[in-house]
Short mmCIF file of C-alpha atoms in Angstrom, two decimals:
data_model
loop_
_atom_site.label_atom_id
_atom_site.label_comp_id
_atom_site.label_asym_id
_atom_site.label_seq_id
_atom_site.Cartn_x
_atom_site.Cartn_y
_atom_site.Cartn_z
CA MET A 1 105.27 138.18 46.11
CA ASN A 2 106.74 141.13 47.16
CA ALA A 3 106.98 142.76 50.75
CA ARG A 4 104.25 140.39 52.35
CA ARG A 5 103.07 140.81 55.89
CA VAL A 6 103.05 137.64 58.31
CA MET A 7 101.26 136.86 60.98
CA ALA A 8 103.45 136.57 64.39
CA ALA A 9 104.05 133.94 66.65
CA PRO A 10 102.93 134.34 70.38
CA PRO A 11 105.83 135.23 72.33
CA ALA A 12 107.03 132.46 74.99
CA SER A 13 105.88 133.51 78.31
CA SER A 14 109.92 133.16 79.75
CA ALA A 15 110.93 135.33 77.16
CA PRO A 16 111.59 139.11 78.33
CA HIS A 17 111.53 140.13 74.84
CA VAL A 18 109.71 139.71 71.58
CA PRO A 19 111.75 138.33 68.71
CA VAL A 20 110.42 140.33 65.87
CA LEU A 21 109.34 138.48 62.60
CA LEU A 22 109.64 135.28 64.54
CA ASP A 23 107.47 133.26 62.39
CA ALA A 24 108.84 134.32 59.08
CA VAL A 25 112.60 133.65 60.09
CA LEU A 26 111.25 129.90 61.08
CA GLU A 27 109.95 129.68 57.78
CA ALA A 28 112.55 130.64 55.45
CA LEU A 29 115.26 129.25 57.59
CA ALA A 30 113.08 125.71 57.75
CA ALA A 31 115.26 124.70 60.59
CA ASP A 32 113.29 121.34 61.32
CA ARG A 33 116.01 118.66 61.19
CA PRO A 34 119.34 118.00 62.77
CA GLY A 35 121.83 120.45 62.00
CA LEU A 36 123.96 123.41 63.26
CA ALA A 37 122.45 126.49 63.29
CA VAL A 38 124.07 129.84 64.15
CA ASP A 39 122.47 133.01 65.81
CA GLY A 40 124.57 136.21 65.20
CA THR A 41 122.66 138.21 67.55
CA PHE A 42 121.58 136.26 70.65
CA GLY A 43 120.25 139.11 72.53
CA ALA A 44 117.53 138.05 74.50
CA GLY A 45 117.87 134.59 72.97
CA GLY A 46 114.26 134.74 70.90
CA TYR A 47 115.36 132.97 67.86
CA THR A 48 117.62 130.80 69.46
CA ARG A 49 114.56 129.50 71.85
CA ALA A 50 112.36 128.82 69.11
CA LEU A 51 115.08 126.99 66.80
CA LEU A 52 115.93 124.35 69.70
CA ALA A 53 112.47 124.27 70.15
CA GLY A 54 112.01 123.05 66.57
CA HIS A 55 114.01 119.69 66.49
CA PRO A 56 115.19 117.99 69.59
CA ASP A 57 118.53 117.30 67.59
CA LEU A 58 119.19 120.86 66.52
CA ARG A 59 122.20 122.38 67.71
CA VAL A 60 122.78 126.32 67.89
CA VAL A 61 126.10 128.52 68.55
CA ALA A 62 124.79 131.78 69.84
CA ILE A 63 126.89 134.92 69.43
CA ASP A 64 126.85 138.02 71.18
CA ARG A 65 129.41 140.84 72.11
CA ASP A 66 127.45 141.87 75.59
CA PRO A 67 128.48 140.48 78.11
CA GLY A 68 125.07 140.87 79.41
CA ALA A 69 123.61 138.85 77.40
CA LEU A 70 125.56 136.15 77.54
CA ALA A 71 125.41 136.14 81.34
CA ALA A 72 121.56 136.04 80.67
CA GLY A 73 121.58 133.40 78.77
CA GLU A 74 123.64 130.63 80.74
CA GLY A 75 120.24 129.45 82.26
CA LEU A 76 118.80 128.82 78.68
CA ALA A 77 122.00 127.06 77.95
CA ALA A 78 122.20 124.88 80.85
CA GLU A 79 118.45 123.81 80.08
CA SER A 80 119.36 122.63 76.31
CA GLY A 81 121.80 119.60 77.36
CA GLY A 82 124.38 121.00 75.28
CA ARG A 83 122.91 121.89 72.71
CA LEU A 84 123.36 125.34 72.91
CA ARG A 85 126.93 127.00 72.79
CA LEU A 86 127.42 130.93 73.99
CA ALA A 87 129.79 132.84 72.23
CA ALA A 88 131.58 136.00 73.07
CA GLY A 89 132.63 137.98 70.38
CA ARG A 90 130.92 139.93 67.10
CA PHE A 91 129.28 138.77 64.37
CA GLY A 92 130.85 139.63 61.72
CA ALA A 93 133.58 136.73 62.13
CA LEU A 94 130.94 134.12 63.27
CA ASP A 95 132.46 131.91 60.73
CA ALA A 96 135.50 131.42 63.07
CA LEU A 97 133.44 131.43 66.41
CA ALA A 98 130.90 128.78 64.91
CA ALA A 99 134.08 126.69 63.94
CA GLU A 100 132.50 124.50 61.64
CA PRO A 101 130.21 124.49 58.59
CA ALA A 102 126.61 125.95 59.50
CA ASP A 103 123.34 124.90 58.09
CA TRP A 104 121.26 128.00 59.17
CA VAL A 105 122.71 131.35 60.00
CA VAL A 106 120.04 134.23 61.71
CA LEU A 107 120.82 138.10 62.00
CA ASP A 108 118.77 140.44 63.85
CA ILE A 109 120.73 143.69 63.00
CA GLY A 110 120.78 146.78 65.59
CA VAL A 111 120.68 147.65 69.19
CA SER A 112 118.35 145.37 71.27
CA SER A 113 115.45 146.17 73.45
CA MET A 114 117.22 145.23 76.39
CA GLN A 115 120.09 147.78 75.95
CA ILE A 116 117.70 150.44 75.16
CA ASP A 117 115.73 149.52 78.52
CA GLN A 118 118.74 150.00 80.86
CA ALA A 119 118.85 153.46 81.06
CA GLU A 120 122.87 152.95 81.99
CA ARG A 121 123.67 151.41 78.62
CA GLY A 122 123.10 155.02 77.03
CA PHE A 123 121.22 153.83 73.98
CA SER A 124 118.30 155.81 74.60
CA PHE A 125 117.52 159.60 74.49
CA ARG A 126 113.83 158.84 76.97
CA GLN A 127 115.54 158.18 79.81
CA ASP A 128 118.72 159.79 81.19
CA GLY A 129 121.83 157.92 81.78
CA PRO A 130 125.50 158.22 80.77
CA LEU A 131 126.33 158.84 77.31
CA ASP A 132 127.84 155.08 76.11
CA MET A 133 126.16 153.46 73.68
CA ARG A 134 128.80 150.35 73.63
CA MET A 135 127.54 146.79 72.82
CA SER A 136 130.76 145.21 73.99
CA ARG A 137 131.05 147.65 76.96
CA ASP A 138 134.69 148.38 75.95
CA GLY A 139 136.50 150.49 73.14
CA ILE A 140 135.17 154.20 72.20
CA SER A 141 131.95 155.22 73.79
CA ALA A 142 129.24 157.72 72.20
CA ALA A 143 130.37 160.61 74.91
CA ASP A 144 134.44 160.01 73.00
CA ILE A 145 132.87 160.79 70.19
CA VAL A 146 130.19 163.76 70.83
CA ASN A 147 133.43 165.34 72.69
CA GLY A 148 136.12 164.48 70.72
CA ALA A 149 135.23 164.18 66.84
CA GLU A 150 136.02 167.53 64.63
CA GLU A 151 132.66 169.29 63.86
CA ALA A 152 133.05 167.85 59.90
CA GLN A 153 133.19 164.23 61.36
CA LEU A 154 130.45 164.96 63.80
CA ALA A 155 128.28 166.01 60.75
CA ASP A 156 129.20 162.73 58.38
CA ILE A 157 128.66 160.62 60.96
CA VAL A 158 124.93 162.26 61.94
CA PHE A 159 124.12 162.56 58.04
CA HIS A 160 125.41 159.59 56.83
CA TYR A 161 124.62 156.93 59.84
CA GLY A 162 121.89 158.83 61.18
CA GLU A 163 120.19 160.10 58.02
CA GLU A 164 119.95 163.51 59.92
CA ARG A 165 119.33 166.24 57.08
CA ARG A 166 119.64 168.72 60.23
CA SER A 167 123.39 167.04 60.88
CA ARG A 168 125.53 170.60 60.05
CA ALA A 169 123.61 172.58 62.78
CA VAL A 170 123.79 169.69 65.24
CA ALA A 171 127.42 169.17 64.76
CA ARG A 172 127.78 173.08 64.94
CA ALA A 173 125.42 172.86 68.51
CA ILE A 174 127.54 170.07 69.86
CA ILE A 175 130.81 172.00 69.35
CA GLU A 176 129.23 175.23 70.83
CA ALA A 177 128.15 172.83 74.11
CA ARG A 178 131.55 171.31 74.43
CA ARG A 179 133.00 174.62 75.00
CA ARG A 180 130.99 175.17 77.75
CA GLY A 181 131.91 171.70 79.18
CA ARG A 182 131.80 168.05 78.28
CA ILE A 183 128.18 166.57 77.15
CA GLU A 184 128.08 163.67 79.40
CA THR A 185 124.80 162.22 79.69
CA THR A 186 121.57 161.23 77.25
CA ALA A 187 119.57 163.99 78.08
CA GLN A 188 122.44 166.32 77.75
CA LEU A 189 123.03 165.49 73.93
CA ALA A 190 118.67 165.17 73.37
CA ASP A 191 118.05 168.06 74.83
CA LEU A 192 120.65 169.67 72.73
CA VAL A 193 119.83 168.25 69.53
CA ALA A 194 116.23 169.13 70.36
CA GLY A 195 116.96 172.81 69.92
CA VAL A 196 118.14 172.96 66.08
CA VAL A 197 115.87 169.62 65.01
CA ARG A 198 112.25 170.19 64.71
CA THR A 199 109.77 166.95 64.28
CA ASP A 200 105.78 166.78 64.22
CA PRO A 201 104.81 165.88 67.54
CA ALA A 202 102.23 164.36 66.08
CA SER A 203 104.68 161.76 64.48
CA GLY A 204 105.85 160.40 67.91
CA ILE A 205 109.31 160.85 66.37
CA HIS A 206 111.76 162.62 69.20
CA PRO A 207 114.27 164.83 67.39
CA ALA A 208 117.44 163.10 68.60
CA THR A 209 116.29 159.69 67.09
CA ARG A 210 118.57 160.34 63.86
CA THR A 211 121.36 161.92 65.98
CA PHE A 212 121.15 158.91 68.17
CA GLN A 213 121.19 156.03 65.33
CA GLY A 214 124.02 157.76 64.01
CA LEU A 215 126.43 157.52 67.29
CA ARG A 216 125.27 154.20 67.61
CA ILE A 217 126.35 152.74 64.65
CA ALA A 218 129.80 154.78 64.79
CA VAL A 219 130.47 153.57 67.87
CA ASN A 220 130.15 149.40 67.65
CA ASP A 221 130.93 149.91 63.84
CA GLU A 222 127.41 148.27 62.94
CA LEU A 223 127.40 148.41 59.27
CA GLY A 224 130.74 147.08 58.95
CA GLU A 225 129.88 144.24 61.29
CA LEU A 226 126.91 143.65 58.87
CA VAL A 227 129.08 143.25 56.01
CA ARG A 228 131.66 141.47 57.18
CA ALA A 229 128.51 138.81 58.77
CA LEU A 230 127.19 138.32 55.65
CA HIS A 231 130.72 137.39 53.74
CA ALA A 232 131.13 135.12 56.79
CA ALA A 233 127.94 133.83 56.70
CA GLU A 234 128.61 133.08 52.70
CA ARG A 235 131.92 131.10 53.98
CA LEU A 236 130.04 129.18 56.92
CA LEU A 237 127.14 128.04 55.18
CA LYS A 238 126.63 124.34 53.70
CA PRO A 239 125.31 124.03 50.19
CA GLY A 240 121.41 123.90 51.09
CA GLY A 241 121.76 126.25 54.13
CA ARG A 242 119.98 129.21 54.77
CA LEU A 243 120.79 132.39 56.00
CA ALA A 244 117.72 134.95 57.18
CA VAL A 245 118.68 138.65 57.86
CA VAL A 246 116.63 141.06 59.71
CA THR A 247 116.66 144.64 59.18
CA PHE A 248 115.60 147.63 60.88
CA HIS A 249 116.28 150.55 58.47
CA SER A 250 117.59 151.79 55.36
CA LEU A 251 121.38 151.68 55.52
CA GLU A 252 121.09 148.27 56.86
CA ASP A 253 118.55 146.91 54.22
CA ARG A 254 120.29 148.39 51.07
CA ILE A 255 123.60 146.19 52.55
CA VAL A 256 121.62 143.05 52.69
CA LYS A 257 119.71 143.64 49.64
CA GLN A 258 122.73 144.36 48.00
CA PHE A 259 124.76 141.66 48.89
CA LEU A 260 121.97 139.09 47.96
CA SER A 261 121.39 140.59 44.38
CA ALA A 262 125.22 140.51 43.71
CA ARG A 263 125.47 136.58 45.14
CA SER A 264 122.14 135.92 43.57
CA GLY A 265 123.66 136.89 39.69
CA ARG A 266 122.28 140.12 39.50
CA ALA A 267 124.49 143.57 38.95
CA VAL A 268 125.43 145.46 42.02
CA GLN A 269 124.59 149.31 42.09
CA ALA A 270 127.12 151.49 42.53
CA SER A 271 127.57 153.04 46.35
CA ARG A 272 127.91 156.73 46.86
CA HIS A 273 131.49 155.95 47.49
CA VAL A 274 132.37 153.57 44.87
CA PRO A 275 131.51 155.25 41.61
CA SER A 276 131.69 151.65 39.58
CA VAL A 277 129.30 149.07 39.39
CA GLU A 278 130.89 145.68 40.62
CA ARG A 279 130.14 142.73 37.82
CA PRO A 280 127.87 139.85 39.55
CA ALA A 281 130.15 136.93 40.60
CA PRO A 282 128.36 133.05 39.93
CA ARG A 283 125.53 132.17 42.13
CA SER A 284 126.56 131.63 45.70
CA PHE A 285 123.11 132.03 46.97
CA LEU A 286 119.29 131.62 45.75
CA PRO A 287 116.58 133.95 47.09
CA VAL A 288 113.95 132.44 49.61
CA THR A 289 111.72 135.43 50.03
CA LYS A 290 110.89 137.47 46.63
CA GLY A 291 111.40 140.99 48.46
CA PRO A 292 111.30 141.98 51.59
CA VAL A 293 109.17 140.12 54.60
CA LEU A 294 107.40 142.70 56.87
CA PRO A 295 105.60 142.44 59.88
CA SER A 296 101.62 142.09 60.09
CA GLU A 297 99.59 145.18 61.71
CA ALA A 298 98.79 142.53 64.62
CA GLU A 299 102.61 142.34 64.99
CA MET A 300 103.38 146.25 64.76
CA ALA A 301 100.76 146.79 67.47
CA ALA A 302 101.84 144.10 69.57
CA ASN A 303 105.23 144.84 69.26
CA PRO A 304 106.29 149.00 67.91
CA ARG A 305 109.66 147.60 67.65
CA SER A 306 108.70 145.60 64.43
CA ARG A 307 107.41 148.66 62.57
CA SER A 308 110.65 149.02 60.52
CA ALA A 309 111.95 145.66 60.42
CA LYS A 310 112.78 143.75 56.79
CA LEU A 311 113.83 139.88 56.44
CA ARG A 312 115.14 138.66 53.67
CA ALA A 313 116.56 135.12 53.42
CA ALA A 314 118.16 132.78 51.01
CA GLU A 315 119.96 129.80 50.31
CA ARG A 316 123.46 128.59 49.53
CA THR A 317 124.53 127.06 46.53
CA GLU A 318 127.65 125.02 46.11
CA VAL A 319 129.36 128.06 44.22
CA PRO A 320 132.34 128.55 46.39
CA ALA A 321 132.36 131.82 48.13
CA ALA A 322 133.68 135.13 46.35
CA GLU A 323 135.69 138.08 47.55
CA PRO A 324 134.24 140.52 49.45
CA LEU A 325 132.11 143.32 47.75
CA SER A 326 134.22 146.68 47.83
CA SER A 327 130.81 148.42 47.28
CA LEU A 328 129.37 147.01 50.19
CA GLU A 329 132.43 147.93 52.42
CA ALA A 330 132.29 151.25 50.95
CA LEU A 331 128.17 151.57 51.93
CA ALA A 332 129.58 151.09 55.31
CA ALA A 333 132.33 153.40 56.03
CA LEU A 334 132.41 157.23 56.31
CA PRO A 335 133.44 159.53 53.80
CA GLY A 336 137.34 160.65 53.97
CA ASP A 337 139.75 159.15 56.29
CA THR A 338 139.62 161.06 59.21
CA PRO A 339 139.67 158.41 62.45
CA LEU A 340 137.22 158.32 65.15
CA PRO A 341 138.54 159.54 68.58
CA GLY A 342 140.56 156.32 69.83
CA GLY A 343 141.98 155.51 66.66
CA ARG A 344 139.39 153.39 64.52
CA ARG A 345 138.26 154.22 61.29
#
């Protein structure tokens, strides 16, 4: 069944945010026995809470790079009776952070609603705050990129990561504004982009949506982390173990789709940077879902964040993990070799 829609489970009253496609994720994982689950994107703990509730002898290692998310999860860890271990770090290193073979891995890619809702984190154009966007609260910020990157690199970030067709105009406007002073807040940048990007007011899409997405992905190396996480899950999962990944835009879904296609024995399409097509490796994964699982109309109405969500899931075979796919690494990278401000490429 392709692109099927499923009903969502009602959120637990103690959970501050609603986990997207929860019922579908639980169905795909089939985590109803003792074992180890790795929640690579802990956030508000929605998936972890549901996994712990699924079986009294199931353990979870929950990973997050955001120290605020881990601090908020300490209560759940205390209630778990030793079944939940919180781990600080990036999910691209989930095999090292888990430190033992796992039966299930779940990933919810992108920014969390908790981060968006906090104006001081600088993720949202809908409320003014410092232009930050750092999930881990360290490293380069969005302000560093906006005020330090060259025009061509700004255009590449907005075009390739934000999928904004007016990327060159946005980059020119940023360079011009920088001559008058630093761009320090989300409102400054949102107003600047709104001056050069037009959207249909009836769509409800803010003109700065894609620009903010592109900057956030660049700041946090989100696509690179996703590529590393998929390969880490392949190394970590036991035979018969399952991987479930929820994505929210085409860049993420393309990477997951191509990874699972290659690892299930199908050819990988050439990326925009790698002209050759990689030969598929032996089948280290078998599909659990045929095509993406989408949210139901009811879930989209109750939780607007779920509108663009897609779930893909697969089961690990006994075939050893293969070498990382260079085509996916290229999809996660910007064209050229110019480093971001602060030295990271």
